[in-house]
CSV table of C-alpha atoms in Angstrom, one decimal:
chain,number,residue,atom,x,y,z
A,1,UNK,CA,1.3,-13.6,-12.3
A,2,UNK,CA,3.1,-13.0,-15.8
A,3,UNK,CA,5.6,-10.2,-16.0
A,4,UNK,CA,3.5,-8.6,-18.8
A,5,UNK,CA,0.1,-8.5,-16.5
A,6,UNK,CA,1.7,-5.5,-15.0
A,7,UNK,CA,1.2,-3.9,-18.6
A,8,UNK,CA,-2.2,-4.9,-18.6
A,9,UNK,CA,-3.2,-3.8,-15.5
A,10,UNK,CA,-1.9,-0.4,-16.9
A,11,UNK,CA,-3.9,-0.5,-19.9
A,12,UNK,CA,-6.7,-1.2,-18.0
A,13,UNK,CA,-6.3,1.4,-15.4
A,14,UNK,CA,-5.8,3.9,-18.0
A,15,UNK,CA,-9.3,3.1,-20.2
A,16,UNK,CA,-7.1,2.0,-23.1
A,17,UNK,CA,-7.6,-0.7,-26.0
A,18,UNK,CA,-4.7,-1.4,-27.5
A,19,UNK,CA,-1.0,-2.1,-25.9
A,20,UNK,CA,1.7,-2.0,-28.2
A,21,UNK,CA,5.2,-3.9,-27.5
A,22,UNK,CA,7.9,-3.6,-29.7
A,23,UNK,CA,12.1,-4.2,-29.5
A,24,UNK,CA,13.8,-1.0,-29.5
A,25,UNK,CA,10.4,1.3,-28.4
A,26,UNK,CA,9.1,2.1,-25.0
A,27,UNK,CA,5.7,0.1,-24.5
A,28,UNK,CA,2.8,2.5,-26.1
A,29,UNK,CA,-1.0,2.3,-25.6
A,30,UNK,CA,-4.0,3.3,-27.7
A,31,UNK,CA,-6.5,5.2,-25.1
A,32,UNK,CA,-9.2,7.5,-27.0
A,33,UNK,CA,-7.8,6.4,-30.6
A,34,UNK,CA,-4.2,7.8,-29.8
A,35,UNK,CA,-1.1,6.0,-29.1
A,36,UNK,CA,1.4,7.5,-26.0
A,37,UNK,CA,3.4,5.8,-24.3
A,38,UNK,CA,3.5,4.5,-20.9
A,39,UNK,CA,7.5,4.6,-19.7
A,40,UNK,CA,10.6,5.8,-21.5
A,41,UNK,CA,12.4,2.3,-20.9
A,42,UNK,CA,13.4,0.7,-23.9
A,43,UNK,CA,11.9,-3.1,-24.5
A,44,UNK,CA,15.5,-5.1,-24.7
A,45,UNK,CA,15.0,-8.4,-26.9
A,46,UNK,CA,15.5,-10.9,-24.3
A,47,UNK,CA,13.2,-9.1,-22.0
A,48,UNK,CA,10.2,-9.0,-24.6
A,49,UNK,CA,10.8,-12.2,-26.3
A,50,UNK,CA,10.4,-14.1,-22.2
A,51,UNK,CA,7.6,-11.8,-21.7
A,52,UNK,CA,5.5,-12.9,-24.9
A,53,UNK,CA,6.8,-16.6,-24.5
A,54,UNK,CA,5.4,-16.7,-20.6
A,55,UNK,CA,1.7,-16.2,-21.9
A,56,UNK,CA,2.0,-18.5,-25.0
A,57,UNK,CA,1.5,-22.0,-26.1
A,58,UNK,CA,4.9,-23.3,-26.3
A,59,UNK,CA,4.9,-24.7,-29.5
A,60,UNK,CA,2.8,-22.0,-31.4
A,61,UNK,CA,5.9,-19.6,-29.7
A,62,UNK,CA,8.5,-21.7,-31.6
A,63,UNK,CA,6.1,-21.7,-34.9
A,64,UNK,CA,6.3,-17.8,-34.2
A,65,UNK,CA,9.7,-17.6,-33.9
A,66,UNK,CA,10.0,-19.4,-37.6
A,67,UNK,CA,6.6,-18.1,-39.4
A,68,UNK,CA,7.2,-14.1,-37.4
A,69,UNK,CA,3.5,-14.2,-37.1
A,70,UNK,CA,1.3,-15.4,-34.5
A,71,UNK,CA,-2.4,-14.9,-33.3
A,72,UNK,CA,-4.1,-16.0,-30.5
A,73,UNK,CA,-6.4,-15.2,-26.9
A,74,UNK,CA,-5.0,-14.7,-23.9
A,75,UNK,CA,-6.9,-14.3,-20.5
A,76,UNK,CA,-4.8,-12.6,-17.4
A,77,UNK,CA,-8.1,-13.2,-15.3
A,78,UNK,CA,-11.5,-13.8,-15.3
A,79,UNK,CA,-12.7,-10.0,-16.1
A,80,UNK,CA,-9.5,-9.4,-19.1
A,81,UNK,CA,-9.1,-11.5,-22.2
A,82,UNK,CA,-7.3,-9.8,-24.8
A,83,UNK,CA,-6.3,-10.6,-28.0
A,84,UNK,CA,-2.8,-11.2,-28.9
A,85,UNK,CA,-0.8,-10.4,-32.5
A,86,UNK,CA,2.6,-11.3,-32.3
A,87,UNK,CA,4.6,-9.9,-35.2
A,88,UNK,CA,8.3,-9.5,-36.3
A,89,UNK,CA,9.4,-6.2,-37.5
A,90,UNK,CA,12.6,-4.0,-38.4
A,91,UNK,CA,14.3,-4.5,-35.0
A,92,UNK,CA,12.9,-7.3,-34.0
A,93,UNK,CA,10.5,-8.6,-32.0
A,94,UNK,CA,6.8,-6.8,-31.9
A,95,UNK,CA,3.3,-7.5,-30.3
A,96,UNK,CA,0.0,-5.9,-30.5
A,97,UNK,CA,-2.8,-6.6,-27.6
A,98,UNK,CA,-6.4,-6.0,-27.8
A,99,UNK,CA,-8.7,-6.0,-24.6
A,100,UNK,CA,-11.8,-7.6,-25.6
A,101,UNK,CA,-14.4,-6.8,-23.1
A,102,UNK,CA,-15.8,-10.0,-21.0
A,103,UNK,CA,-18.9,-8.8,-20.9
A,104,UNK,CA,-20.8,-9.0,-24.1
A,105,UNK,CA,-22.6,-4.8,-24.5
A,106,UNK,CA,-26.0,-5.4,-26.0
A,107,UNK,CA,-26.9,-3.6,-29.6
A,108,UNK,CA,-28.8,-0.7,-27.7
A,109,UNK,CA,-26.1,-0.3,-25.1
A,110,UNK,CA,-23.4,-0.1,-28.4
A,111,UNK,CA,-25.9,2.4,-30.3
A,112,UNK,CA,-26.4,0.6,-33.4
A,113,UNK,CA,-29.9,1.2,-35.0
A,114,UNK,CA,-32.5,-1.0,-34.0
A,115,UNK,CA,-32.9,-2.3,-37.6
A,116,UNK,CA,-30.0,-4.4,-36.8
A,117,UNK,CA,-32.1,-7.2,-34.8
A,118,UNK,CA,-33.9,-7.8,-38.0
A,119,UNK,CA,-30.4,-9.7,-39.5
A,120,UNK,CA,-30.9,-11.8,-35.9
A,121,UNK,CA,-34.6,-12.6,-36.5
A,122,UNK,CA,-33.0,-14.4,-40.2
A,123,UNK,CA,-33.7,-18.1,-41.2
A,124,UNK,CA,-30.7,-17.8,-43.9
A,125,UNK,CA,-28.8,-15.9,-46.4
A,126,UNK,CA,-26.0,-13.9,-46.4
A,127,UNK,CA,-25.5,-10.6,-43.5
A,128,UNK,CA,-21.7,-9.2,-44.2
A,129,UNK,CA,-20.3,-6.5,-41.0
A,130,UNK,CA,-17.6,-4.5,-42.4
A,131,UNK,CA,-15.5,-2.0,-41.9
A,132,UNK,CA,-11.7,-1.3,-41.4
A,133,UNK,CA,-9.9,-2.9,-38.7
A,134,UNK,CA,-10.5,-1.9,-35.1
A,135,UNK,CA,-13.8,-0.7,-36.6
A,136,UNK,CA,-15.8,-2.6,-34.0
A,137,UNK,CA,-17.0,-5.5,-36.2
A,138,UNK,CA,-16.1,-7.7,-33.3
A,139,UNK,CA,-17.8,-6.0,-30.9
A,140,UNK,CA,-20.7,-5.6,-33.2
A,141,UNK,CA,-21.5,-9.2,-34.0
A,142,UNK,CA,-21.0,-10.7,-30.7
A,143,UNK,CA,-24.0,-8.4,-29.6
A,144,UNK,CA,-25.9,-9.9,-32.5
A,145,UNK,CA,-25.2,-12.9,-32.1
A,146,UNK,CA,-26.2,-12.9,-28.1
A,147,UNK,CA,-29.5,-11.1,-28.9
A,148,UNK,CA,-29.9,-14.7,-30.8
A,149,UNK,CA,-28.8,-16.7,-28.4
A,150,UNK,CA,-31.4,-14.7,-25.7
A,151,UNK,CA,-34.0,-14.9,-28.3
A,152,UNK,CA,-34.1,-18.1,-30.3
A,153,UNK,CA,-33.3,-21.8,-29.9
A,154,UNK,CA,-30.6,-22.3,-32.6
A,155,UNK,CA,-27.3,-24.0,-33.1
A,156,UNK,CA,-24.5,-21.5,-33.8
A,157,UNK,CA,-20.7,-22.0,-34.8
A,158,UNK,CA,-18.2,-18.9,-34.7
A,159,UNK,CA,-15.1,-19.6,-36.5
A,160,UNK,CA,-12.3,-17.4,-35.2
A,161,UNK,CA,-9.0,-16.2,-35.0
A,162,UNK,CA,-9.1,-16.0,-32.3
A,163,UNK,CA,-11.6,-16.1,-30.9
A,164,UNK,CA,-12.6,-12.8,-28.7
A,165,UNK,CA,-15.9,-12.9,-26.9
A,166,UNK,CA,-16.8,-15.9,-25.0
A,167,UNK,CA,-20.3,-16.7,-25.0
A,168,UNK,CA,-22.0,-18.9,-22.7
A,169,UNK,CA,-25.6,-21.1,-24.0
A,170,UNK,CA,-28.7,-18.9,-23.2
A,171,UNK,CA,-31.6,-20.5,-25.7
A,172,UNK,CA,-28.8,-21.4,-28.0
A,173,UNK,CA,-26.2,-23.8,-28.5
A,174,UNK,CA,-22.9,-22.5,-29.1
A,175,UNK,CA,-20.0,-23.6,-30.4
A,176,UNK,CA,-17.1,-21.7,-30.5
A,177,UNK,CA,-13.8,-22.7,-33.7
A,178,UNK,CA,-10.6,-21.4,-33.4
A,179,UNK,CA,-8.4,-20.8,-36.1
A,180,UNK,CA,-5.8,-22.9,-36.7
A,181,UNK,CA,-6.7,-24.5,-33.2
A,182,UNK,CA,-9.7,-26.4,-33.6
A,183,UNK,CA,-10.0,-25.9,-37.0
A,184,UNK,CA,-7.4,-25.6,-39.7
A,185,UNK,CA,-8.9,-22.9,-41.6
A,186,UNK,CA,-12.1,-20.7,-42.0
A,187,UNK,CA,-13.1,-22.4,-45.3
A,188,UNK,CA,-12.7,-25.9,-43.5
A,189,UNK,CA,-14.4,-24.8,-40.6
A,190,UNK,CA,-17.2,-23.5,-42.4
A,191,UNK,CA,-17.2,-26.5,-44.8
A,192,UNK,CA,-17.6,-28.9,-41.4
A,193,UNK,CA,-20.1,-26.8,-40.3
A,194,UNK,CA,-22.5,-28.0,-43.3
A,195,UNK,CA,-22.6,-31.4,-41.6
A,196,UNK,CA,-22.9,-30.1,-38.3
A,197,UNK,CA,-26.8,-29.2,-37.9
A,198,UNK,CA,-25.7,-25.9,-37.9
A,199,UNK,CA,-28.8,-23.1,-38.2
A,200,UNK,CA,-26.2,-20.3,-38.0
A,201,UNK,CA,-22.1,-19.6,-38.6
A,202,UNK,CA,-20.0,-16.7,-37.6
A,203,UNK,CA,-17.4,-16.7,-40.3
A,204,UNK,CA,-14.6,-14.2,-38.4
A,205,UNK,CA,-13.1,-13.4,-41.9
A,206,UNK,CA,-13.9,-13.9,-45.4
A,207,UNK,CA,-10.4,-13.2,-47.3
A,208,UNK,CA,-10.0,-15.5,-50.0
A,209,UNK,CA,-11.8,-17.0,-53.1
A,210,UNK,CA,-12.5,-20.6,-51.7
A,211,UNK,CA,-14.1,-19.1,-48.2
A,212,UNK,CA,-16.1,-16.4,-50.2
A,213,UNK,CA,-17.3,-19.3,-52.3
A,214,UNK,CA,-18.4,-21.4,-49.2
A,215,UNK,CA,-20.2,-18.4,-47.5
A,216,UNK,CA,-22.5,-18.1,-50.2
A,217,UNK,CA,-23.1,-22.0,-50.7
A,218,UNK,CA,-24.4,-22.5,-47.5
A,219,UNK,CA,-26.6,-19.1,-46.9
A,220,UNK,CA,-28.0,-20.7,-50.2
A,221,UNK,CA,-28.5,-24.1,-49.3
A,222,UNK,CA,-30.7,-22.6,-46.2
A,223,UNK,CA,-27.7,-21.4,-43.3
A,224,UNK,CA,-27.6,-18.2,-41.7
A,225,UNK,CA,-23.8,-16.6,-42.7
A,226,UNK,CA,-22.5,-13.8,-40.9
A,227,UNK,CA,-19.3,-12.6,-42.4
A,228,UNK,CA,-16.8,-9.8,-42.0
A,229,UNK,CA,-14.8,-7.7,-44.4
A,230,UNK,CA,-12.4,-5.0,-44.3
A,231,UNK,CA,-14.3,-2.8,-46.5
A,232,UNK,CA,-16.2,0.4,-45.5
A,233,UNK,CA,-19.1,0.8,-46.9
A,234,UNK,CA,-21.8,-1.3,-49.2
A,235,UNK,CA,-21.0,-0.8,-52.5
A,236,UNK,CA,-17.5,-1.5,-51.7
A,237,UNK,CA,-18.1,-4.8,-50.1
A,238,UNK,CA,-20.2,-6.0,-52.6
A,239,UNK,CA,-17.6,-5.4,-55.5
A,240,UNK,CA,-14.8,-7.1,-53.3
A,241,UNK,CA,-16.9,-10.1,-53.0
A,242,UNK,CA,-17.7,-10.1,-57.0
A,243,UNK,CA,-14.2,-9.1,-57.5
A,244,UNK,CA,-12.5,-12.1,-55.6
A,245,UNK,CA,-14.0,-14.4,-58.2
A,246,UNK,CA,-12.4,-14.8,-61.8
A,247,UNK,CA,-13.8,-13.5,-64.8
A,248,UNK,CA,-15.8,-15.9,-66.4
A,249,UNK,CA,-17.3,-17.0,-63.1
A,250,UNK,CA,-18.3,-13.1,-61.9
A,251,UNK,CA,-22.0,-13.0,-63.7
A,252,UNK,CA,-23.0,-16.4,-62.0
A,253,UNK,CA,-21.4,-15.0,-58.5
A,254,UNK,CA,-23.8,-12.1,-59.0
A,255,UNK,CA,-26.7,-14.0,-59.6
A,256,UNK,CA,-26.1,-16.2,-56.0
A,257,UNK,CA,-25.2,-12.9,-53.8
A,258,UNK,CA,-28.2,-11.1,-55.1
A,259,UNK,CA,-30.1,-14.1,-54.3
A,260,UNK,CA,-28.6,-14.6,-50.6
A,261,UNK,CA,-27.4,-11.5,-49.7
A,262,UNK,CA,-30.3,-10.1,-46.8
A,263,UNK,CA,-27.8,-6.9,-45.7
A,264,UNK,CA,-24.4,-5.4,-44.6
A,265,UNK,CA,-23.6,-3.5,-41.5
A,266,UNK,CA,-20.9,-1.5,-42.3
A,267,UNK,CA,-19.1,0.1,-39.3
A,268,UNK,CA,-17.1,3.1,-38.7
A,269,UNK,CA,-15.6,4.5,-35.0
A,270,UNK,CA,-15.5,8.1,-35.1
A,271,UNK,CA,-13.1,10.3,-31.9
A,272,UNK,CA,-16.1,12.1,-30.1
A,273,UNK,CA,-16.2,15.5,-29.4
A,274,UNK,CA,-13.5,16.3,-26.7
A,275,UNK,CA,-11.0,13.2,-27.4
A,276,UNK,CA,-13.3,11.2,-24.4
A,277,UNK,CA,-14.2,7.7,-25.8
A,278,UNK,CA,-15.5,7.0,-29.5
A,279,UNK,CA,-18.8,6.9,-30.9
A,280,UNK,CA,-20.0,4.1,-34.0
A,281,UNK,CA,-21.5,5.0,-37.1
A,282,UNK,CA,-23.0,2.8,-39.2
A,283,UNK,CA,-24.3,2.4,-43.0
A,284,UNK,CA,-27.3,-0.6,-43.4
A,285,UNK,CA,-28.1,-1.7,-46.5
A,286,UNK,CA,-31.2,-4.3,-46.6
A,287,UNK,CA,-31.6,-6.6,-49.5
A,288,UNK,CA,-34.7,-5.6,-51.4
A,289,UNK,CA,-35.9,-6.8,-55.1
A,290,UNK,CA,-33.9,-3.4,-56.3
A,291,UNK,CA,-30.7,-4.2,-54.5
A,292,UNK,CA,-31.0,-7.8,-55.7
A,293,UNK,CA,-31.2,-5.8,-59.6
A,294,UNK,CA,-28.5,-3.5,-59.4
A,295,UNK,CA,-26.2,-6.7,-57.9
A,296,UNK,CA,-27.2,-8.9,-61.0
A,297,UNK,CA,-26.4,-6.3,-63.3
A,298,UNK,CA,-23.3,-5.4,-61.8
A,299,UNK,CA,-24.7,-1.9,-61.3
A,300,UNK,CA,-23.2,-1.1,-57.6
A,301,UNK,CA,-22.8,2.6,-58.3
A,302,UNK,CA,-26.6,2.7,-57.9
A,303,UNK,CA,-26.3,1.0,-54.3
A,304,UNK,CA,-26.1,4.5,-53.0
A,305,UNK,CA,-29.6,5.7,-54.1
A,306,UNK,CA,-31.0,3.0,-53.4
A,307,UNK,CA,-29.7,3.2,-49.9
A,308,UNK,CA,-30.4,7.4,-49.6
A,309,UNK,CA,-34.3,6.4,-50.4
A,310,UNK,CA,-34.7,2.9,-48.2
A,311,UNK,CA,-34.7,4.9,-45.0
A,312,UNK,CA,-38.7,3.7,-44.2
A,313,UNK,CA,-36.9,-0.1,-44.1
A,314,UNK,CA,-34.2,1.1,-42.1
A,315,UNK,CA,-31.2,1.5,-44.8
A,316,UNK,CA,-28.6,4.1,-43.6
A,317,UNK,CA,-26.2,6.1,-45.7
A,318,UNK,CA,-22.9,6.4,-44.2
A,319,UNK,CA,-22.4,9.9,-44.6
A,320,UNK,CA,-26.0,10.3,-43.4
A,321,UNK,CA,-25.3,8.6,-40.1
A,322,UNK,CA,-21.4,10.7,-39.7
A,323,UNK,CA,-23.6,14.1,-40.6
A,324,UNK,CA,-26.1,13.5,-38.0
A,325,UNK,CA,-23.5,12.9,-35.3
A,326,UNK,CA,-21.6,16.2,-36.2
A,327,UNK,CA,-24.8,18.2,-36.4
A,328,UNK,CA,-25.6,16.6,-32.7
A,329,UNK,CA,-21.6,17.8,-31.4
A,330,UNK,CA,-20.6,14.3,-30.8
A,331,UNK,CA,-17.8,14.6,-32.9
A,332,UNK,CA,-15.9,17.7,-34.2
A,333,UNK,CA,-16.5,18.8,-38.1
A,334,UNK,CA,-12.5,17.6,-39.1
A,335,UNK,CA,-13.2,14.2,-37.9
A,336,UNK,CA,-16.9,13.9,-39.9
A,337,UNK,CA,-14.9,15.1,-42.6
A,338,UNK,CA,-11.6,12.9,-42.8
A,339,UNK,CA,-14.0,9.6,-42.2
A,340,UNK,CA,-16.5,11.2,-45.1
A,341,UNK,CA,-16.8,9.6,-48.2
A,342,UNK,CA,-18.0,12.7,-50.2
A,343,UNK,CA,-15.7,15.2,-48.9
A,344,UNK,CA,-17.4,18.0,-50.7
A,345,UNK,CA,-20.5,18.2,-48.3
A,346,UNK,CA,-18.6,18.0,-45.3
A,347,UNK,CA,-15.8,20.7,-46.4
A,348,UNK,CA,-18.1,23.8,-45.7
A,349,UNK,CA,-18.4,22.7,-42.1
A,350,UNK,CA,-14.7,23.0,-41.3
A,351,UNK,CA,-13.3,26.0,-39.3
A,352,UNK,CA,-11.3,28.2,-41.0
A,353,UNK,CA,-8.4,26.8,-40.2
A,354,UNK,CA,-9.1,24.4,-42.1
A,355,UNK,CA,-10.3,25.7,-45.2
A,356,UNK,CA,-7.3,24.7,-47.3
A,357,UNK,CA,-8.0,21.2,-47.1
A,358,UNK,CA,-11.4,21.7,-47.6
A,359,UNK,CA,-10.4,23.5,-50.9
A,360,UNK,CA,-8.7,20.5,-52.2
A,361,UNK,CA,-11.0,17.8,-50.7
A,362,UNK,CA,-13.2,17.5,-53.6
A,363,UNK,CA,-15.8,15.1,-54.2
A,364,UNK,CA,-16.3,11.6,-53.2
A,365,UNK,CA,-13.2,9.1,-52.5
């Protein structure tokens, strides 16, 4: 057993997601969203830096040591995997660890609208899931991607890093990439996976120009794409793939997304009512012959209208979605109302307390 199991076990006695490691802090946890932490002992270098080396490959630990950054999975048994950022910061050493559940929650079981399936049931194009980070994206497409697997005979390729869920052929094939493991990069990996009789690819994150570009060459020449960004709603996401591109090339980029594009989950964890758990909230947009318009002409600001009056094809708003969950109680007005986009609607909810910022909130971000 490695010395920094015991951790682990604590995180996952505790119900926590997140345990934080750095030189010169007591070891924290995230458990409900907030971080606490879980002795008053300080982490001594020597101490962290053999911990973090015991569960790591021994030459990616020396590259860590050079680069100060490192990514990769780690599984303490059969039931914990967790994902593993090693970092260097102002005193030294530092590691973030994510537990990523070994059992893969099903779409219903996560709460996101039934709609959802309809990205699964896709020959090809384009579905982006987005949303700030530790957002549940993760989460998200995994459950997608085994309703696939459980449902259709298809050859899939994830390309990770690293990669979180594990998932085991049902109907499907599977093959799982890891980032700079088995494949050097996203854009190579998804570059092989045009010669690999792929039907669909998991592209874990589309960050830069060339991997952008791939994404929508192959939903175009007949793949299924599934891509994540860091961006939190629709309109957003679809400038920041425009927006990636030079000038001169943005009108013909444009042309191809509204042409591929078939939707975006965007995804949003809210604190529920109470501090006990979290709960998702979600904004769909489905690609119709009016989103496909307002994308050629550049027109995003009109994304939101469209979405407000798609609801009978299952298109969600995302203040819609965090309005209906504070109307149920599920989460507490301040919450609905720092995640908001229009702060305005949200701001006569607030107790009184709270009135000042709701004063100064305004409108939309």
């Amino acid at each position: 057993m490695a010395v920094i199991d015991q951790y682990f076990q604590h995180l996952i006695q505790a119900g926590a997601s997140d345990l934080h490691l750095s030189e010169g802090q007591p070891p924290k946890i995230r458990a409900h969203g907030a971080l606490q932490p879980i002795s008053e002992g300080i982490l001594e270098h020597e101490a962290l830096k053999g911990m973090l080396a015991e569960i790591c490959d021994p030459k990616a630990f020396e590259n860590y040591l050079e680069s100060g950054d490192l990514d990769f999975a780690y599984e303490m048994d059969q039931d914990s995997r967790f994902r593993c950022n090693f970092f260097k910061q102002k005193n030294g050493l530092g590691a973030v660890f994510r537990l990523i559940p070994t059992k893969i929650a099903t779409l219903e079981q996560l709460g996101i609208p039934e709609v959802v399936k309809k990205f699964g049931d896709l020959r090809s194009g384009l579905v982006l899931v987005t949303g700030p980070t530790g957002s549940g994206k993760s989460t998200t497409l995994a459950a997608l991607i085994d309703y696939i697997n459980s449902s259709y005979s298809r050859h899939i390729i994830t390309i990770e890093e690293p990669i979180e869920f594990v998932h085991n052929n049902k109907k499907s094939i599977i093959s799982q990439r890891e980032v700079p493991i088995q494949t050097p990069s996203f854009a190579d990996g998804l570059r092989a996976s045009l010669r690999e009789d792929a039907d669909i690819v998991l592209v874990g994150e589309m960050r830069d120009l060339e991997t952008i570009s791939l994404a929508l060459t192959a939903a175009e020449t007949g793949l299924l794409v599934f891509g994540t960004l860091h961006t939190n709603n629709a309109r957003k996401t679809v400038d920041r793939l425009v927006d990636v591109f030079p000038s001169d090339q943005q009108a013909q980029v444009r042309t191809m997304l509204s042409a591929s594009l078939r939707g975006v989950l965007a995804q949003l964890l809210l604190k529920k009512t109470g501090g006990q758990g979290r709960v998702a909230v979600n904004e769909i947009l489905v690609a119709t012959p009016a989103v496909g318009a307002v994308i050629r002409e550049g027109a995003t600001q009109k994304l939101q209208d469209i979405i407000t009056g798609g609801q009978s094809v299952g298109m969600q708003f995302m203040d819609d979605a965090i309005w209906a969950e504070m109307l149920s109680g599920n989460v507490e007005p301040i919450e609905a109302y720092m995640k908001a986009i229009d702060k305005s609607r949200f701001a006569a909810a607030l107790p009184p307390e709270y009135s000042e910022l709701g004063n100064s909130g305004g409108g939309a971000e």
